[in-house]
Amino acid sequence: MEIINKNLIKHQSYIDGEWLEMLDGSTTSIYNPANQEKIGDVSSCGIKEINKAIEAACIAQKKWAKVPSKEKSEALNRLYLLMLENQEDLAKIITYEQGKPLLESRGEILYGAAYIQWFAEEAKRIYGDIIPGHMSDRRTVVIKQPIGVVGCITPWNFPSAMLARKMGPALASGCAMVCKPAPQTPYSALALAYLSKEAGLPKGLFNVIISDAEIFGSAILKSSAVRKLTFTGSTATGKKLLKASADTVKRVSLELGGHAPFIVFDDADLESAIDGAIAAKYRNSGQTCVCANRIYVQSKIYEKFCEGFIEKVKLIKTGNGLDDDTDQGPLIDENALIKTKKHVSNATELGGLIALGGKTHKLGGLFFEPTIIKNSNDKMLVANEETFGPVAPIFAFETEREVIQRANNSPYGLASYFYTRDLAKSWRVSEELEYGMVGLNTGIISSEMAPFGGIKESGMGREGSKYGMDDYLEIKYISIAGVDD
């Protein structure tokens, strides 16, 4: 990987403030999805090393919890500034191992750094309460304390930002972390570990472990010392982790799959809606949990929307993410390509019309053409499953009530979007969509200042905003007696 600050590239797990080289030589090879070239080998840890990290985190957390909030804030701010100073290198690492265009990778670093900065400030705002006593000689005090050691599992689609989004509130609240990045994208997490050390975070407070998912999960879930698990990934895996967490009654935060509807009413600003749909659908090659998976357009403007949408999507340039003019990179792996092809094939079999794309890109490999499917219907896989690829099925609808019912007809409830210029409709639809997040007249909704998270089978808990601290804190009630003379 060609970057300026070579210290950011680490091949070993980071445990208790040290880079751990495996004595048995166990490694995992990492490949660039754009060209399948190997970019490195990382040491792979076992149960012994994971337990060592948990023990180190326990020791560090007890000390960190007593550090004044202002000092915690200053440490996180140092990390924030280091992320900005190394933005270009961190972005290149993402593009090398994940494939997204460099412009998107730069944005991801700024997005992740914003969470670190936000929670650096929230560290100073962990407020309690004094409640009037229930007896004349009693006073009731409520304080908030860190939950303890946090187990953390992050995905490959935003390998830096998803970790930063969890680091911020965990460290700001006084917790320690034991983290496992996705096997496809370990280098971004290891780079953040290096910067955490440079920022002066105490050893053992933040640990990054490269390990088999089952081995790591088993160790974290069985440990009574780990009091919380935060996970971003598939709903199927999230359900397994939730069940397994019951044995030690861990606090669990889950940010799982999505199946976002994108609704365009006939009174919408059409150009704005088209731009919003492109932003919500094709970012990161359609590989985000908040991607627009079902585009519903009111029948009166259906053809006009499709015409404008097709013309703009034609302008998307697919290529290697390191090329300056690339808009869309490759899919992450062969399984992602197979699923995307399956969804397109199923749609055409059930009456869908390929208006654009529909096949592997001429570049070959893991590249897939930006695709639009007209005449989509609710029997298709694209209407019932998350595609996680650059495929935009467009459905027609007649009435507001109809489209809300169809949009809500999903076990998922993460993100949703709709476009209208009707004020009353804006309120009605926002309230009736069964999703944790709603984008009204916008296709981009994520911000460190807003609570990110879903309902139903899209998970539990929130990341970002003032609410993002809650999942890392315990509420303690202290009853003080004998206050009266």
Short mmCIF file of C-alpha atoms in Angstrom, two decimals:
data_model
loop_
_atom_site.label_atom_id
_atom_site.label_comp_id
_atom_site.label_asym_id
_atom_site.label_seq_id
_atom_site.Cartn_x
_atom_site.Cartn_y
_atom_site.Cartn_z
CA MET A 1 0.00 0.00 0.00
CA GLU A 2 1.52 3.27 -1.14
CA ILE A 3 1.01 5.77 1.67
CA ILE A 4 3.19 8.45 3.28
CA ASN A 5 3.01 7.44 6.94
CA LYS A 6 4.13 3.81 6.82
CA ASN A 7 3.63 3.48 10.59
CA LEU A 8 -0.12 3.28 9.94
CA ILE A 9 0.28 -0.11 8.28
CA LYS A 10 0.36 -2.75 10.99
CA HIS A 11 0.23 -6.51 10.49
CA GLN A 12 -0.16 -7.58 14.12
CA SER A 13 -2.98 -7.40 16.63
CA TYR A 14 -2.78 -4.58 19.17
CA ILE A 15 -3.12 -5.94 22.71
CA ASP A 16 -2.29 -4.18 25.96
CA GLY A 17 -0.44 -1.42 24.15
CA GLU A 18 1.80 -3.78 22.16
CA TRP A 19 1.85 -5.21 18.63
CA LEU A 20 1.62 -8.96 19.10
CA GLU A 21 3.43 -11.19 16.63
CA MET A 22 2.06 -14.75 16.68
CA LEU A 23 4.79 -17.23 17.50
CA ASP A 24 3.13 -20.00 15.49
CA GLY A 25 3.12 -17.85 12.34
CA SER A 26 -0.68 -17.90 11.90
CA THR A 27 -1.68 -15.28 9.35
CA THR A 28 -4.62 -14.16 7.24
CA SER A 29 -4.06 -12.82 3.73
CA ILE A 30 -5.81 -9.60 2.68
CA TYR A 31 -6.64 -8.81 -0.96
CA ASN A 32 -7.59 -5.69 -2.88
CA PRO A 33 -11.09 -6.36 -4.32
CA ALA A 34 -10.36 -4.12 -7.33
CA ASN A 35 -7.63 -6.37 -8.74
CA GLN A 36 -7.38 -9.34 -6.34
CA GLU A 37 -3.75 -8.49 -5.56
CA LYS A 38 -2.58 -9.42 -2.08
CA ILE A 39 -1.86 -6.32 -0.03
CA GLY A 40 -0.54 -8.07 3.06
CA ASP A 41 -0.75 -10.77 5.72
CA VAL A 42 -1.95 -10.10 9.25
CA SER A 43 -1.23 -12.25 12.29
CA SER A 44 -4.25 -14.24 13.43
CA CYS A 45 -4.88 -14.60 17.18
CA GLY A 46 -6.37 -17.43 19.20
CA ILE A 47 -8.25 -17.76 22.47
CA LYS A 48 -5.14 -17.14 24.60
CA GLU A 49 -4.50 -13.74 23.05
CA ILE A 50 -8.16 -12.74 23.21
CA ASN A 51 -8.31 -13.53 26.91
CA LYS A 52 -5.11 -11.55 27.40
CA ALA A 53 -6.78 -8.56 25.76
CA ILE A 54 -9.85 -8.92 28.00
CA GLU A 55 -7.68 -9.04 31.11
CA ALA A 56 -5.73 -5.97 29.98
CA ALA A 57 -8.96 -4.13 29.23
CA CYS A 58 -10.32 -4.89 32.70
CA ILE A 59 -7.25 -3.39 34.36
CA ALA A 60 -7.17 -0.36 32.07
CA GLN A 61 -10.90 0.31 32.42
CA LYS A 62 -10.79 0.57 36.21
CA LYS A 63 -8.10 3.24 35.94
CA TRP A 64 -9.68 5.04 32.97
CA ALA A 65 -13.04 5.32 34.75
CA LYS A 66 -11.36 7.49 37.40
CA VAL A 67 -9.70 9.82 34.90
CA PRO A 68 -11.39 13.26 34.97
CA SER A 69 -13.78 13.79 32.08
CA LYS A 70 -11.78 16.74 30.81
CA GLU A 71 -8.70 14.55 30.42
CA LYS A 72 -10.72 11.90 28.59
CA SER A 73 -11.99 14.63 26.30
CA GLU A 74 -8.49 15.91 25.61
CA ALA A 75 -7.25 12.41 24.73
CA LEU A 76 -10.10 11.86 22.30
CA ASN A 77 -9.49 15.25 20.74
CA ARG A 78 -5.85 14.30 20.16
CA LEU A 79 -7.06 11.19 18.36
CA TYR A 80 -9.47 13.30 16.30
CA LEU A 81 -6.67 15.63 15.19
CA LEU A 82 -4.42 12.71 14.30
CA MET A 83 -7.17 11.26 12.11
CA LEU A 84 -7.41 14.57 10.27
CA GLU A 85 -3.63 14.83 9.87
CA ASN A 86 -3.52 11.34 8.38
CA GLN A 87 -6.76 11.57 6.41
CA GLU A 88 -5.27 10.84 2.99
CA ASP A 89 -3.30 7.81 4.15
CA LEU A 90 -6.23 6.42 6.14
CA ALA A 91 -8.47 6.91 3.12
CA LYS A 92 -6.04 5.05 0.86
CA ILE A 93 -5.92 2.15 3.29
CA ILE A 94 -9.72 1.89 3.09
CA THR A 95 -9.66 1.94 -0.71
CA TYR A 96 -6.89 -0.65 -0.92
CA GLU A 97 -8.65 -3.16 1.31
CA GLN A 98 -12.33 -2.33 0.70
CA GLY A 99 -12.41 -0.96 -2.84
CA LYS A 100 -14.57 2.15 -2.52
CA PRO A 101 -13.56 5.30 -4.46
CA LEU A 102 -10.94 7.42 -2.78
CA LEU A 103 -13.35 10.36 -2.58
CA GLU A 104 -15.75 8.23 -0.54
CA SER A 105 -12.90 6.95 1.62
CA ARG A 106 -11.82 10.50 2.43
CA GLY A 107 -15.39 11.24 3.42
CA GLU A 108 -15.48 8.16 5.63
CA ILE A 109 -12.42 9.32 7.57
CA LEU A 110 -13.98 12.74 8.17
CA TYR A 111 -17.25 11.06 9.16
CA GLY A 112 -15.53 8.74 11.64
CA ALA A 113 -13.38 11.52 13.04
CA ALA A 114 -16.50 13.60 13.61
CA TYR A 115 -17.78 10.93 16.02
CA ILE A 116 -14.53 11.03 17.97
CA GLN A 117 -14.77 14.81 18.19
CA TRP A 118 -18.45 14.75 19.16
CA PHE A 119 -17.96 12.27 21.98
CA ALA A 120 -14.86 14.06 23.19
CA GLU A 121 -17.30 16.82 24.13
CA GLU A 122 -19.98 14.44 25.42
CA ALA A 123 -17.42 13.02 27.88
CA LYS A 124 -17.86 16.24 29.85
CA ARG A 125 -21.66 15.97 29.89
CA ILE A 126 -22.43 12.73 31.69
CA TYR A 127 -24.96 14.28 34.00
CA GLY A 128 -26.88 12.72 36.88
CA ASP A 129 -29.87 13.93 38.91
CA ILE A 130 -30.94 14.82 42.41
CA ILE A 131 -34.50 13.64 42.97
CA PRO A 132 -36.68 14.86 45.87
CA GLY A 133 -36.61 12.26 48.64
CA HIS A 134 -39.61 10.06 49.33
CA MET A 135 -39.17 10.61 53.09
CA SER A 136 -38.32 13.80 54.98
CA ASP A 137 -34.85 12.57 55.97
CA ARG A 138 -34.00 11.07 52.56
CA ARG A 139 -32.28 12.39 49.46
CA THR A 140 -32.09 10.51 46.17
CA VAL A 141 -29.04 10.88 43.97
CA VAL A 142 -28.70 9.33 40.50
CA ILE A 143 -25.28 8.99 38.87
CA LYS A 144 -24.08 7.39 35.63
CA GLN A 145 -21.07 5.09 35.53
CA PRO A 146 -19.28 3.27 32.68
CA ILE A 147 -20.63 -0.18 31.99
CA GLY A 148 -17.09 -1.65 31.88
CA VAL A 149 -15.30 -3.65 29.19
CA VAL A 150 -16.92 -3.59 25.76
CA GLY A 151 -16.61 -6.28 23.09
CA CYS A 152 -16.82 -4.78 19.61
CA ILE A 153 -17.32 -6.35 16.18
CA THR A 154 -17.27 -4.12 13.09
CA PRO A 155 -18.10 -4.66 9.38
CA TRP A 156 -16.12 -4.30 6.17
CA ASN A 157 -18.25 -1.70 4.37
CA PHE A 158 -17.14 1.22 6.60
CA PRO A 159 -14.05 -0.27 8.28
CA SER A 160 -12.84 2.98 9.85
CA ALA A 161 -16.04 4.91 10.55
CA MET A 162 -17.95 2.03 12.15
CA LEU A 163 -15.12 1.49 14.61
CA ALA A 164 -14.75 5.21 15.35
CA ARG A 165 -18.52 5.44 15.88
CA LYS A 166 -18.19 2.88 18.67
CA MET A 167 -14.84 4.07 20.05
CA GLY A 168 -16.13 7.58 20.66
CA PRO A 169 -18.92 6.85 23.16
CA ALA A 170 -17.20 3.84 24.72
CA LEU A 171 -13.99 5.68 25.60
CA ALA A 172 -15.78 8.93 26.46
CA SER A 173 -17.99 7.14 28.97
CA GLY A 174 -15.04 5.45 30.69
CA CYS A 175 -15.17 2.00 29.09
CA ALA A 176 -12.37 -0.12 27.63
CA MET A 177 -12.65 -2.00 24.34
CA VAL A 178 -11.70 -5.32 22.80
CA CYS A 179 -12.42 -5.07 19.08
CA LYS A 180 -12.47 -7.41 16.10
CA PRO A 181 -12.63 -5.89 12.60
CA ALA A 182 -14.06 -7.74 9.61
CA PRO A 183 -11.62 -10.26 8.08
CA GLN A 184 -11.63 -8.44 4.73
CA THR A 185 -10.60 -5.06 6.20
CA PRO A 186 -8.28 -5.29 9.23
CA TYR A 187 -5.81 -2.57 8.25
CA SER A 188 -8.15 0.35 8.89
CA ALA A 189 -8.78 -0.82 12.45
CA LEU A 190 -5.09 -1.44 13.09
CA ALA A 191 -4.31 2.05 11.82
CA LEU A 192 -6.75 3.51 14.34
CA ALA A 193 -5.07 1.42 17.04
CA TYR A 194 -1.73 2.97 16.10
CA LEU A 195 -3.22 6.46 16.26
CA SER A 196 -4.83 5.71 19.62
CA LYS A 197 -1.38 4.92 20.98
CA GLU A 198 0.03 8.09 19.45
CA ALA A 199 -2.82 10.05 21.05
CA GLY A 200 -1.70 8.80 24.47
CA LEU A 201 -4.56 6.45 25.29
CA PRO A 202 -3.43 4.12 28.10
CA LYS A 203 -2.30 0.61 27.25
CA GLY A 204 -5.02 -2.00 27.44
CA LEU A 205 -7.79 0.55 26.97
CA PHE A 206 -8.25 -0.05 23.26
CA ASN A 207 -7.38 -3.46 21.81
CA VAL A 208 -7.73 -4.61 18.19
CA ILE A 209 -7.61 -8.34 17.56
CA ILE A 210 -7.39 -10.17 14.24
CA SER A 211 -9.10 -13.49 14.85
CA ASP A 212 -11.57 -16.06 13.62
CA ALA A 213 -15.11 -14.77 14.20
CA GLU A 214 -16.31 -17.82 16.10
CA ILE A 215 -13.27 -17.94 18.37
CA PHE A 216 -13.51 -14.23 19.14
CA GLY A 217 -17.26 -14.30 19.63
CA SER A 218 -17.11 -17.29 21.93
CA ALA A 219 -14.43 -15.72 24.14
CA ILE A 220 -16.23 -12.38 24.39
CA LEU A 221 -19.66 -13.90 25.00
CA LYS A 222 -18.45 -16.35 27.66
CA SER A 223 -16.49 -13.73 29.58
CA SER A 224 -18.35 -12.28 32.55
CA ALA A 225 -15.76 -9.48 32.55
CA VAL A 226 -17.10 -8.19 29.22
CA ARG A 227 -20.26 -6.33 30.16
CA LYS A 228 -21.37 -5.11 26.77
CA LEU A 229 -21.27 -6.21 23.14
CA THR A 230 -21.65 -3.79 20.23
CA PHE A 231 -22.03 -5.29 16.78
CA THR A 232 -22.64 -3.99 13.27
CA GLY A 233 -23.37 -6.65 10.67
CA SER A 234 -25.98 -9.03 9.37
CA THR A 235 -29.29 -9.67 11.11
CA ALA A 236 -28.65 -13.43 11.15
CA THR A 237 -25.37 -13.00 13.02
CA GLY A 238 -26.88 -10.36 15.29
CA LYS A 239 -29.61 -12.75 16.40
CA LYS A 240 -27.04 -15.41 17.30
CA LEU A 241 -25.01 -12.91 19.32
CA LEU A 242 -28.13 -11.68 21.11
CA LYS A 243 -29.09 -15.20 22.14
CA ALA A 244 -25.57 -16.06 23.29
CA SER A 245 -25.32 -12.82 25.31
CA ALA A 246 -28.15 -13.98 27.54
CA ASP A 247 -25.94 -16.37 29.51
CA THR A 248 -23.98 -13.50 31.04
CA VAL A 249 -26.79 -10.91 30.62
CA LYS A 250 -24.64 -8.53 28.61
CA ARG A 251 -25.87 -5.18 27.38
CA VAL A 252 -26.16 -5.53 23.60
CA SER A 253 -26.19 -2.89 20.85
CA LEU A 254 -26.99 -4.17 17.38
CA GLU A 255 -26.92 -2.29 14.10
CA LEU A 256 -28.14 -4.89 11.63
CA GLY A 257 -29.46 -5.23 8.11
CA GLY A 258 -31.73 -2.80 6.35
CA HIS A 259 -34.16 -2.81 3.43
CA ALA A 260 -34.75 0.88 2.92
CA PRO A 261 -37.72 2.14 0.93
CA PHE A 262 -37.28 5.34 -1.10
CA ILE A 263 -40.65 6.93 -1.91
CA VAL A 264 -41.23 9.66 -4.49
CA PHE A 265 -44.66 11.28 -4.41
CA ASP A 266 -46.00 13.05 -7.49
CA ASP A 267 -45.70 16.47 -5.80
CA ALA A 268 -41.95 16.03 -5.17
CA ASP A 269 -39.16 18.12 -6.61
CA LEU A 270 -38.24 15.58 -9.27
CA GLU A 271 -34.62 16.63 -9.85
CA SER A 272 -33.94 16.65 -6.14
CA ALA A 273 -35.54 13.23 -5.77
CA ILE A 274 -33.43 11.78 -8.59
CA ASP A 275 -30.23 13.13 -7.06
CA GLY A 276 -31.27 11.84 -3.65
CA ALA A 277 -32.03 8.38 -5.02
CA ILE A 278 -28.61 8.16 -6.67
CA ALA A 279 -26.89 9.20 -3.43
CA ALA A 280 -28.94 6.75 -1.37
CA LYS A 281 -28.56 3.83 -3.80
CA TYR A 282 -25.10 3.82 -5.41
CA ARG A 283 -22.83 5.04 -2.63
CA ASN A 284 -20.20 2.40 -1.85
CA SER A 285 -21.53 0.32 -4.79
CA GLY A 286 -24.81 -0.12 -2.94
CA GLN A 287 -23.04 -1.80 -0.04
CA THR A 288 -24.44 0.15 2.91
CA CYS A 289 -27.12 -0.83 5.38
CA VAL A 290 -29.02 2.39 4.67
CA CYS A 291 -28.96 2.07 0.87
CA ALA A 292 -32.26 2.61 -0.93
CA ASN A 293 -33.25 -0.95 -1.75
CA ARG A 294 -36.78 -0.32 -3.05
CA ILE A 295 -37.59 2.84 -5.02
CA TYR A 296 -41.34 3.56 -5.09
CA VAL A 297 -42.51 6.23 -7.55
CA GLN A 298 -46.11 7.43 -7.83
CA SER A 299 -47.57 6.30 -11.16
CA LYS A 300 -48.29 9.80 -12.45
CA ILE A 301 -44.55 10.64 -12.58
CA TYR A 302 -43.16 7.10 -12.91
CA GLU A 303 -41.91 7.34 -16.50
CA LYS A 304 -40.57 10.86 -16.08
CA PHE A 305 -38.64 9.85 -12.95
CA CYS A 306 -37.22 6.75 -14.66
CA GLU A 307 -36.11 8.77 -17.68
CA GLY A 308 -34.23 11.31 -15.57
CA PHE A 309 -32.84 8.66 -13.23
CA ILE A 310 -31.46 6.57 -16.10
CA GLU A 311 -29.75 9.55 -17.72
CA LYS A 312 -27.93 10.49 -14.50
CA VAL A 313 -26.96 6.94 -13.52
CA LYS A 314 -25.38 6.55 -16.97
CA LEU A 315 -22.81 9.13 -15.86
CA ILE A 316 -21.54 6.95 -12.99
CA LYS A 317 -18.02 5.75 -13.80
CA THR A 318 -17.00 2.36 -12.47
CA GLY A 319 -13.33 1.60 -11.84
CA ASN A 320 -10.47 1.19 -9.40
CA GLY A 321 -11.13 3.32 -6.35
CA LEU A 322 -7.63 4.78 -6.49
CA ASP A 323 -8.36 6.45 -9.85
CA ASP A 324 -9.43 10.07 -9.39
CA ASP A 325 -12.44 9.88 -11.73
CA THR A 326 -13.97 6.71 -10.27
CA ASP A 327 -17.50 7.00 -8.87
CA GLN A 328 -18.14 3.34 -8.11
CA GLY A 329 -15.68 0.64 -7.10
CA PRO A 330 -15.96 -3.17 -7.00
CA LEU A 331 -18.09 -5.34 -4.80
CA ILE A 332 -16.32 -6.73 -1.75
CA ASP A 333 -16.07 -10.39 -2.77
CA GLU A 334 -17.38 -13.19 -4.96
CA ASN A 335 -20.36 -13.90 -2.72
CA ALA A 336 -21.54 -10.29 -3.09
CA LEU A 337 -21.26 -10.59 -6.87
CA ILE A 338 -23.21 -13.86 -6.91
CA LYS A 339 -26.03 -12.38 -4.81
CA THR A 340 -26.27 -9.29 -7.00
CA LYS A 341 -26.49 -11.40 -10.15
CA LYS A 342 -29.12 -13.61 -8.52
CA HIS A 343 -31.32 -10.63 -7.65
CA VAL A 344 -31.11 -9.24 -11.18
CA SER A 345 -31.84 -12.61 -12.76
CA ASN A 346 -34.82 -13.20 -10.47
CA ALA A 347 -36.23 -9.76 -11.26
CA THR A 348 -36.12 -10.34 -15.02
CA GLU A 349 -37.73 -13.76 -14.63
CA LEU A 350 -40.62 -12.13 -12.78
CA GLY A 351 -41.27 -9.44 -15.36
CA GLY A 352 -38.67 -6.78 -14.56
CA LEU A 353 -37.23 -4.73 -17.39
CA ILE A 354 -33.50 -3.98 -17.32
CA ALA A 355 -33.40 -0.29 -18.16
CA LEU A 356 -29.66 0.05 -17.52
CA GLY A 357 -26.78 -2.28 -16.68
CA GLY A 358 -27.75 -5.68 -15.38
CA LYS A 359 -24.47 -7.57 -15.77
CA THR A 360 -20.84 -7.81 -14.72
CA HIS A 361 -18.93 -4.70 -15.79
CA LYS A 362 -16.57 -4.89 -18.77
CA LEU A 363 -13.72 -4.52 -16.27
CA GLY A 364 -14.58 -8.02 -15.04
CA GLY A 365 -13.61 -9.29 -11.62
CA LEU A 366 -15.87 -7.98 -8.85
CA PHE A 367 -17.14 -4.97 -10.80
CA PHE A 368 -20.87 -4.80 -11.56
CA GLU A 369 -22.66 -2.26 -13.72
CA PRO A 370 -24.90 0.35 -12.07
CA THR A 371 -28.28 -1.25 -12.72
CA ILE A 372 -31.87 -0.02 -12.97
CA ILE A 373 -34.87 -2.37 -13.12
CA LYS A 374 -38.21 -0.97 -14.23
CA ASN A 375 -41.62 -2.63 -13.78
CA SER A 376 -40.52 -4.11 -10.46
CA ASN A 377 -43.06 -5.96 -8.35
CA ASP A 378 -43.37 -7.19 -4.77
CA LYS A 379 -42.75 -10.85 -5.62
CA MET A 380 -39.14 -10.23 -6.60
CA LEU A 381 -36.17 -10.92 -4.33
CA VAL A 382 -35.19 -7.26 -4.59
CA ALA A 383 -38.52 -6.41 -2.93
CA ASN A 384 -37.93 -8.76 -0.02
CA GLU A 385 -34.17 -9.02 0.55
CA GLU A 386 -31.34 -6.56 0.98
CA THR A 387 -29.31 -6.66 -2.25
CA PHE A 388 -26.09 -4.97 -1.07
CA GLY A 389 -25.16 -4.19 -4.64
CA PRO A 390 -25.64 -1.41 -7.24
CA VAL A 391 -29.13 -2.48 -8.28
CA ALA A 392 -32.06 -0.04 -8.22
CA PRO A 393 -35.51 -1.63 -8.67
CA ILE A 394 -38.24 0.93 -9.35
CA PHE A 395 -41.82 0.16 -8.29
CA ALA A 396 -44.97 2.09 -9.22
CA PHE A 397 -47.63 2.96 -6.65
CA GLU A 398 -50.96 4.78 -6.66
CA THR A 399 -51.83 6.05 -3.19
CA GLU A 400 -50.15 7.19 0.00
CA ARG A 401 -51.80 4.48 2.07
CA GLU A 402 -50.75 1.79 -0.39
CA VAL A 403 -47.09 2.79 -0.49
CA ILE A 404 -46.79 3.07 3.29
CA GLN A 405 -48.19 -0.44 3.65
CA ARG A 406 -45.74 -1.77 1.06
CA ALA A 407 -42.81 0.13 2.54
CA ASN A 408 -43.54 -1.21 6.02
CA ASN A 409 -44.03 -4.77 4.80
CA SER A 410 -40.57 -5.84 5.91
CA PRO A 411 -39.02 -7.29 9.07
CA TYR A 412 -36.36 -4.57 8.79
CA GLY A 413 -36.65 -1.04 10.08
CA LEU A 414 -33.38 0.85 9.72
CA ALA A 415 -33.58 3.72 7.21
CA SER A 416 -36.29 5.09 4.92
CA TYR A 417 -36.61 8.04 2.57
CA PHE A 418 -39.40 9.97 0.89
CA TYR A 419 -39.85 13.10 -1.19
CA THR A 420 -42.83 15.45 -1.07
CA ARG A 421 -43.53 19.18 -0.90
CA ASP A 422 -46.80 18.68 1.01
CA LEU A 423 -46.35 19.75 4.66
CA ALA A 424 -49.16 17.64 6.08
CA LYS A 425 -48.00 14.58 4.14
CA SER A 426 -44.48 15.15 5.45
CA TRP A 427 -45.71 14.70 9.01
CA ARG A 428 -48.04 11.79 8.28
CA VAL A 429 -45.57 9.69 6.35
CA SER A 430 -42.67 10.43 8.71
CA GLU A 431 -44.73 9.17 11.62
CA GLU A 432 -46.16 6.13 9.84
CA LEU A 433 -42.96 4.72 8.34
CA GLU A 434 -41.76 1.93 10.68
CA TYR A 435 -38.09 2.82 10.57
CA GLY A 436 -35.61 4.18 13.08
CA MET A 437 -34.49 6.89 10.64
CA VAL A 438 -36.38 8.86 8.01
CA GLY A 439 -34.86 11.06 5.32
CA LEU A 440 -37.41 13.66 4.18
CA ASN A 441 -36.34 15.23 0.88
CA THR A 442 -32.79 13.94 1.33
CA GLY A 443 -30.88 10.77 0.45
CA ILE A 444 -28.10 11.30 3.01
CA ILE A 445 -29.05 11.07 6.67
CA SER A 446 -26.01 10.02 8.71
CA SER A 447 -24.47 12.53 11.12
CA GLU A 448 -22.57 12.32 14.40
CA MET A 449 -25.16 14.70 15.87
CA ALA A 450 -28.12 12.39 15.17
CA PRO A 451 -29.06 9.00 16.69
CA PHE A 452 -28.24 6.28 14.13
CA GLY A 453 -30.09 2.99 14.57
CA GLY A 454 -33.08 0.87 13.66
CA ILE A 455 -36.15 -0.91 14.96
CA LYS A 456 -37.66 -4.36 14.38
CA GLU A 457 -35.01 -6.78 13.04
CA SER A 458 -32.64 -3.96 12.17
CA GLY A 459 -31.33 -3.86 15.70
CA MET A 460 -31.39 -2.04 19.00
CA GLY A 461 -29.53 0.89 20.49
CA ARG A 462 -28.36 4.15 18.94
CA GLU A 463 -24.98 5.47 17.81
CA GLY A 464 -24.22 9.18 17.66
CA SER A 465 -25.88 12.22 19.27
CA LYS A 466 -26.45 12.76 22.97
CA TYR A 467 -28.30 9.43 23.01
CA GLY A 468 -25.20 7.54 21.89
CA MET A 469 -23.68 7.58 25.38
CA ASP A 470 -26.59 5.78 27.01
CA ASP A 471 -25.66 2.29 25.81
CA TYR A 472 -22.26 2.55 27.53
CA LEU A 473 -23.47 3.80 30.89
CA GLU A 474 -25.15 2.27 33.92
CA ILE A 475 -27.57 4.28 36.04
CA LYS A 476 -26.92 4.03 39.78
CA TYR A 477 -29.37 5.25 42.41
CA ILE A 478 -28.02 6.30 45.82
CA SER A 479 -30.45 6.72 48.69
CA ILE A 480 -29.09 9.01 51.44
CA ALA A 481 -30.80 8.72 54.84
CA GLY A 482 -30.47 10.72 58.05
CA VAL A 483 -30.32 14.11 56.41
CA ASP A 484 -32.73 15.72 58.94
CA ASP A 485 -31.42 16.93 62.29
#
